[in-house]
Amino acid sequence: MKFLHLVWRNLMRRKIRTFITIMTIMVAFLLFGGLMAIRAAFSMGVDVAGADRLMMIHKVSIIQPLPKSYGDRIRAVEGITALSHANWFGGYYQEPSNFVQSMAVDPETWLQMYPEFEVPGDQKKVWLGDRIGAIIGADLAARMNWKVGDRVPLLAPIYQVAKDGPWEFTIDGIYNSSKQGVDKTQFFFHYEYLNEVMRKIPGMADVVGWYVFRVADPSTSDQLAKRIDAMFANSSAETKTATEKAFVSDFAKQIGDIGSIMMAIAGIVMFFILFVAGNAMAQSVRERINELGVLKTLGFTDGRILSLVLMESCAIAILGGGLGLLLSWTFITTFGDPTGGLLPIFHFPPRDVIFGALLVFVLGIGTGMIPALQASRLKIVDALRRT
Amino acid sequence: MNWITQTIAVTGVTLRSISQRVGSSVVAIIGIAGVVIVFTAVLSIAEGFRAAMQGTGDPQTVIVLRSGSDTEMTSGFGGEEANLIAEAPGLERGPEGVHASPELFVIVGHPLKRSGTDANVPLRGVTPAALRVRPKTRIIEGRMFTPGTNEIVVGQAASNQFSGLTVGAPVRWGDSSWQVVGIFDADGSVSESELWCDAKVLQGAYRRGNSYQSVYARLETPDSFQTFKDALTKNPRLNITVIREPDYYSQQSVVLQTVIRTIGFSIAILMALGAIFGALNTMYSAVANRTREIATLRALGFGSSPVVVSVLVEAILLSVVGGIIGGGLAWIAFDGYQTATMNWQSFSQVAFAFAVTPVLLAEGLIFAVIMGFLGGLFPAIRAARLPVVTALRQL
């Protein structure tokens, strides 16, 4: 440790180069943070999708509704412990560009099904008793500047046949989540409110968009899914059941290779930037070969030379990489989604922060290793002969 | 010697000395080329998507939706209203009647070729007038479906992206079975991602009664839009919006384009920072290597601004080379690359090809020059400020 000063002086020898190298590495890790957040956004929350939750949609596509009567039949199946359902409402506030991810749900069972939506107890109580009440995610509340108690009119083109003009809602609560990666841009309201209005139109009432249910034992999910689909086979509305994870990941795959192409290109470039930085670090060691020869003449052992050079490269990597990770984490948590609501799940997953930190060490040791080995294997005579 | 000849002379010396610093120059060139590749490639996705969506637009074609709906998916009206719309003045007529096609637009879950997982594939129910409303669309393999049967024709792009959609193949969605009888080409437009069947059959299969979601109609002339629109909006029995096809499709591509462009630009800017640092490094070491040379020139009476210009010219030259290499590589690797993605607004798959356009290449080059300029500026100033005496004494 007494050689720390030596390491420091070496770093400060060419301040500009050291500074630039650190900045380059910082940029690479900023990019890394951004990439990981984009990856999380494109996977649409597959990380937080419950493994014990199954989803059931109409076999043809998610836009076809299912009869409400299916609920009771599923509840009777052994191994199903809870059931809820939702309808896509697709509302918007004043302008179609103010899109609100709104759904009509069965309030009580919905909150039980999704404990990750955390609503304060008193707000929850109000909501359950308020027919036209809604609870909304914290991110949506911030984007639209809505507060508890606000009256909010939403227009819904899908349900316009039943109600010409806006649907009135009262914001009863705002949900948040202690879990990262939970979509906080959603708007939930009472299914009963929707259904009542839909009764005016023959054939439009008593249908639900999709069912979600919890299984007692996740290892039986696939079997249960098959059994439930068989129950509704050859009926007017055949079904497709799978784990929530499978649905989310299939849905994310619909974005297709444009997501992976963007990730791949940017990933390659990130490694390229690191390569350039590493090259600069290696070069600074090569320039001082004869100095290292002098140190050896003074009695520094091979191992000590190796560790000196490695300490120098690791110091640069940790400074640059740490700064980059810290900055990207700060930006992502402070500003969130850069597109203003189009990528609801935008965060820097802790697992990826750890991966980034590992990468910093690999970079420090990787770039230092070759010149460090060269330096430690130097014969004093050769080293001193170079000018 | 005047300023200009000085500048030319110093720049000439500088450029000739690049050959002694090939290694670090190549690093700077590659760094900038990398940024330009990413910049061009990511924006070519947005560009290709836009081209596919807007290529669909013909100013003589209009789309009628229910008022308040901004996509076909959420629109809907009865058959009677569809007839009223088709009877309105201002529409083109042919021997088979008015060129207006009431249509249905639903999605079906069908597996993607590349992942084998289900994707939302658009299935459009059309009437025989559909081909007359879209003159650019033609059957290139097999034949058109026979009205009243469970036959479908598929767009060329859909046939490439989704599994099992070839002429003669049977397909099944839920309890309805269909037969593919033809493949159509629509000049690369977005309808090539769709599957088409008879509207009446689709109404039955999806229990839609006698309802439609949109009417596609062809105007007599592009200018008769107002006549047609006024007639419809004044009709108290109708509650609809009329929109020209190009406007409709450019509206439909806004969200996805915003996402791609935001991500593309933020990545490119971050990487540009990285490349500027790379260029700074190269140019600082270039200046450091030539300290004595520059000092000699200054001692001989060359001014400091020619030295600044010469360093900047070197940096910009390197970045132009990088920009050309990057743009070229992006063009070779990505132009015309076929893919499909989900358009969030219509909730369905759209197939398109990446498009590296000349405008994008030019933007990439400008971007490269800016990076080179910024990367060269500080080292250039440093070179100009070198104190001549100490620099000459340097080893």
PDB file of C-alpha atoms in Angstrom, chain A residues 14 16-17 19-21 23-24 27 30-31 35 38 42 44 58-64 92 96 156-161 164 235-238 240 250-251 253-258 261-262 265-266 269-270 272-273 276 279-280 283 338-339 342-343, chain B residues 27 30-31 34 38 41-42 45 66-70 73-74 106-109 112 114-115 117-120 173-175 206-208 239 255 258-260 262-263 267 270-271 273-274 277 280-281 284 334 337 339-342 344 347 349 352 354 382:
ATOM      1  CA  ARG A  14       0.035  12.916 -18.306  1.00  0.00           C
ATOM      2  CA  ILE A  16      -4.850  14.975 -20.100  1.00  0.00           C
ATOM      3  CA  ARG A  17      -4.387  11.418 -21.278  1.00  0.00           C
ATOM      4  CA  PHE A  19      -8.477  12.239 -17.903  1.00  0.00           C
ATOM      5  CA  ILE A  20      -9.482  11.356 -21.451  1.00  0.00           C
ATOM      6  CA  THR A  21      -9.083   7.651 -20.812  1.00  0.00           C
ATOM      7  CA  MET A  23     -13.861   9.831 -19.586  1.00  0.00           C
ATOM      8  CA  THR A  24     -13.877   7.303 -22.436  1.00  0.00           C
ATOM      9  CA  VAL A  27     -18.970   6.980 -21.580  1.00  0.00           C
ATOM     10  CA  LEU A  30     -23.027   5.160 -19.424  1.00  0.00           C
ATOM     11  CA  LEU A  31     -23.858   3.389 -22.660  1.00  0.00           C
ATOM     12  CA  LEU A  35     -28.480  -0.500 -23.038  1.00  0.00           C
ATOM     13  CA  ILE A  38     -33.550  -0.477 -23.046  1.00  0.00           C
ATOM     14  CA  PHE A  42     -38.105  -4.210 -24.557  1.00  0.00           C
ATOM     15  CA  MET A  44     -41.683  -5.561 -21.085  1.00  0.00           C
ATOM     16  CA  HIS A  58     -59.264 -16.144 -26.719  1.00  0.00           C
ATOM     17  CA  LYS A  59     -57.496 -18.673 -28.923  1.00  0.00           C
ATOM     18  CA  VAL A  60     -57.695 -16.495 -32.032  1.00  0.00           C
ATOM     19  CA  SER A  61     -56.191 -13.352 -30.551  1.00  0.00           C
ATOM     20  CA  ILE A  62     -56.242 -11.157 -27.486  1.00  0.00           C
ATOM     21  CA  ILE A  63     -58.754  -8.759 -29.060  1.00  0.00           C
ATOM     22  CA  GLN A  64     -61.502 -11.395 -29.084  1.00  0.00           C
ATOM     23  CA  TYR A  92     -57.296   8.630 -23.825  1.00  0.00           C
ATOM     24  CA  PRO A  96     -55.476  10.515 -28.689  1.00  0.00           C
ATOM     25  CA  ALA A 156     -62.595   5.369 -25.338  1.00  0.00           C
ATOM     26  CA  PRO A 157     -63.066   4.715 -29.065  1.00  0.00           C
ATOM     27  CA  ILE A 158     -63.632   0.974 -28.530  1.00  0.00           C
ATOM     28  CA  TYR A 159     -66.599   1.596 -26.249  1.00  0.00           C
ATOM     29  CA  GLN A 160     -67.973   4.603 -28.067  1.00  0.00           C
ATOM     30  CA  VAL A 161     -70.996   2.683 -29.351  1.00  0.00           C
ATOM     31  CA  ASP A 164     -71.076   8.850 -26.798  1.00  0.00           C
ATOM     32  CA  SER A 235     -67.038 -24.133 -27.630  1.00  0.00           C
ATOM     33  CA  SER A 236     -67.913 -20.835 -29.280  1.00  0.00           C
ATOM     34  CA  ALA A 237     -64.872 -19.234 -27.678  1.00  0.00           C
ATOM     35  CA  GLU A 238     -61.867 -21.544 -27.530  1.00  0.00           C
ATOM     36  CA  LYS A 240     -55.310 -20.257 -25.017  1.00  0.00           C
ATOM     37  CA  ASP A 250     -44.075 -13.808 -26.603  1.00  0.00           C
ATOM     38  CA  PHE A 251     -45.419 -10.303 -26.658  1.00  0.00           C
ATOM     39  CA  LYS A 253     -40.734 -11.084 -29.140  1.00  0.00           C
ATOM     40  CA  GLN A 254     -43.216  -9.329 -31.390  1.00  0.00           C
ATOM     41  CA  ILE A 255     -40.924  -6.319 -31.387  1.00  0.00           C
ATOM     42  CA  GLY A 256     -38.680  -8.656 -33.274  1.00  0.00           C
ATOM     43  CA  ASP A 257     -35.080  -8.388 -34.248  1.00  0.00           C
ATOM     44  CA  ILE A 258     -35.010  -4.604 -34.432  1.00  0.00           C
ATOM     45  CA  ILE A 261     -30.110  -5.477 -33.688  1.00  0.00           C
ATOM     46  CA  MET A 262     -29.967  -2.164 -31.846  1.00  0.00           C
ATOM     47  CA  ILE A 265     -24.688  -2.839 -32.610  1.00  0.00           C
ATOM     48  CA  ALA A 266     -24.444  -0.724 -29.498  1.00  0.00           C
ATOM     49  CA  VAL A 269     -19.434  -0.379 -30.071  1.00  0.00           C
ATOM     50  CA  MET A 270     -19.255  -0.363 -26.287  1.00  0.00           C
ATOM     51  CA  PHE A 272     -14.869  -1.123 -29.059  1.00  0.00           C
ATOM     52  CA  ILE A 273     -14.683   2.006 -26.912  1.00  0.00           C
ATOM     53  CA  VAL A 276      -9.582   1.986 -27.459  1.00  0.00           C
ATOM     54  CA  ASN A 279      -5.025   0.528 -25.839  1.00  0.00           C
ATOM     55  CA  ALA A 280      -4.277   3.971 -24.433  1.00  0.00           C
ATOM     56  CA  GLN A 283       0.534   2.487 -24.385  1.00  0.00           C
ATOM     57  CA  PRO A 338     -36.800   9.148 -22.364  1.00  0.00           C
ATOM     58  CA  THR A 339     -39.727   8.745 -24.777  1.00  0.00           C
ATOM     59  CA  LEU A 342     -43.933   4.945 -24.523  1.00  0.00           C
ATOM     60  CA  LEU A 343     -41.588   2.616 -22.643  1.00  0.00           C
TER      61      LEU A 343
ATOM     62  CA  VAL B  27      -7.815   4.155 -33.973  1.00  0.00           C
ATOM     63  CA  ILE B  30     -12.292   3.330 -36.539  1.00  0.00           C
ATOM     64  CA  GLY B  31     -13.842   5.053 -33.528  1.00  0.00           C
ATOM     65  CA  GLY B  34     -18.178   2.873 -35.409  1.00  0.00           C
ATOM     66  CA  VAL B  38     -24.572   2.806 -35.321  1.00  0.00           C
ATOM     67  CA  ALA B  41     -28.065   1.668 -38.819  1.00  0.00           C
ATOM     68  CA  VAL B  42     -30.441   2.655 -36.034  1.00  0.00           C
ATOM     69  CA  ILE B  45     -34.773   1.255 -38.995  1.00  0.00           C
ATOM     70  CA  ARG B  66     -65.800   6.428 -36.727  1.00  0.00           C
ATOM     71  CA  SER B  67     -65.277   9.859 -35.223  1.00  0.00           C
ATOM     72  CA  GLY B  68     -62.934   9.729 -32.241  1.00  0.00           C
ATOM     73  CA  SER B  69     -61.076   6.673 -33.479  1.00  0.00           C
ATOM     74  CA  ASP B  70     -57.530   7.098 -34.586  1.00  0.00           C
ATOM     75  CA  MET B  73     -58.727  -1.288 -34.720  1.00  0.00           C
ATOM     76  CA  THR B  74     -60.930   0.856 -32.470  1.00  0.00           C
ATOM     77  CA  VAL B 106     -58.885  -7.850 -36.836  1.00  0.00           C
ATOM     78  CA  ILE B 107     -55.766  -9.553 -35.584  1.00  0.00           C
ATOM     79  CA  VAL B 108     -55.081 -13.261 -35.353  1.00  0.00           C
ATOM     80  CA  GLY B 109     -52.388 -14.975 -33.330  1.00  0.00           C
ATOM     81  CA  LEU B 112     -43.531 -15.794 -36.562  1.00  0.00           C
ATOM     82  CA  ARG B 114     -37.974 -16.475 -36.809  1.00  0.00           C
ATOM     83  CA  SER B 115     -39.091 -17.208 -33.238  1.00  0.00           C
ATOM     84  CA  THR B 117     -43.999 -17.652 -31.127  1.00  0.00           C
ATOM     85  CA  ASP B 118     -47.387 -16.122 -31.818  1.00  0.00           C
ATOM     86  CA  ALA B 119     -47.571 -12.577 -33.104  1.00  0.00           C
ATOM     87  CA  ASN B 120     -50.503 -10.290 -33.824  1.00  0.00           C
ATOM     88  CA  TRP B 173     -57.326 -19.806 -36.191  1.00  0.00           C
ATOM     89  CA  GLY B 174     -59.634 -20.850 -33.378  1.00  0.00           C
ATOM     90  CA  ASP B 175     -62.590 -22.702 -34.813  1.00  0.00           C
ATOM     91  CA  TYR B 206     -65.827 -13.224 -35.821  1.00  0.00           C
ATOM     92  CA  ARG B 207     -69.501 -12.747 -34.947  1.00  0.00           C
ATOM     93  CA  ARG B 208     -69.391  -9.121 -35.994  1.00  0.00           C
ATOM     94  CA  ASN B 239     -70.626  10.205 -37.010  1.00  0.00           C
ATOM     95  CA  VAL B 255     -45.108   6.149 -31.825  1.00  0.00           C
ATOM     96  CA  THR B 258     -40.422   8.273 -31.723  1.00  0.00           C
ATOM     97  CA  VAL B 259     -39.206   5.254 -29.776  1.00  0.00           C
ATOM     98  CA  ILE B 260     -36.591   4.250 -32.327  1.00  0.00           C
ATOM     99  CA  THR B 262     -35.128   8.628 -29.212  1.00  0.00           C
ATOM    100  CA  ILE B 263     -33.172   5.478 -28.501  1.00  0.00           C
ATOM    101  CA  ILE B 267     -27.097   5.947 -28.094  1.00  0.00           C
ATOM    102  CA  LEU B 270     -23.210   8.815 -26.003  1.00  0.00           C
ATOM    103  CA  MET B 271     -21.071   7.023 -28.508  1.00  0.00           C
ATOM    104  CA  LEU B 273     -18.793  11.426 -26.786  1.00  0.00           C
ATOM    105  CA  GLY B 274     -16.700   8.272 -26.696  1.00  0.00           C
ATOM    106  CA  PHE B 277     -12.513  11.414 -26.545  1.00  0.00           C
ATOM    107  CA  LEU B 280      -8.880  13.984 -28.660  1.00  0.00           C
ATOM    108  CA  ASN B 281      -6.465  11.343 -27.538  1.00  0.00           C
ATOM    109  CA  TYR B 284      -3.148  15.306 -28.485  1.00  0.00           C
ATOM    110  CA  PHE B 334     -28.272  -3.019 -43.356  1.00  0.00           C
ATOM    111  CA  TYR B 337     -32.629  -5.903 -44.487  1.00  0.00           C
ATOM    112  CA  THR B 339     -37.791  -7.598 -40.829  1.00  0.00           C
ATOM    113  CA  ALA B 340     -41.103  -7.155 -39.067  1.00  0.00           C
ATOM    114  CA  THR B 341     -42.046  -5.467 -35.854  1.00  0.00           C
ATOM    115  CA  MET B 342     -45.097  -4.697 -33.843  1.00  0.00           C
ATOM    116  CA  TRP B 344     -47.950  -0.374 -31.145  1.00  0.00           C
ATOM    117  CA  PHE B 347     -51.331  -3.477 -32.239  1.00  0.00           C
ATOM    118  CA  GLN B 349     -47.198  -6.701 -37.105  1.00  0.00           C
ATOM    119  CA  PHE B 352     -40.533  -3.501 -43.645  1.00  0.00           C
ATOM    120  CA  PHE B 354     -34.208  -1.086 -43.338  1.00  0.00           C
ATOM    121  CA  ARG B 382      -2.618  23.625 -27.491  1.00  0.00           C
TER     122      ARG B 382
END
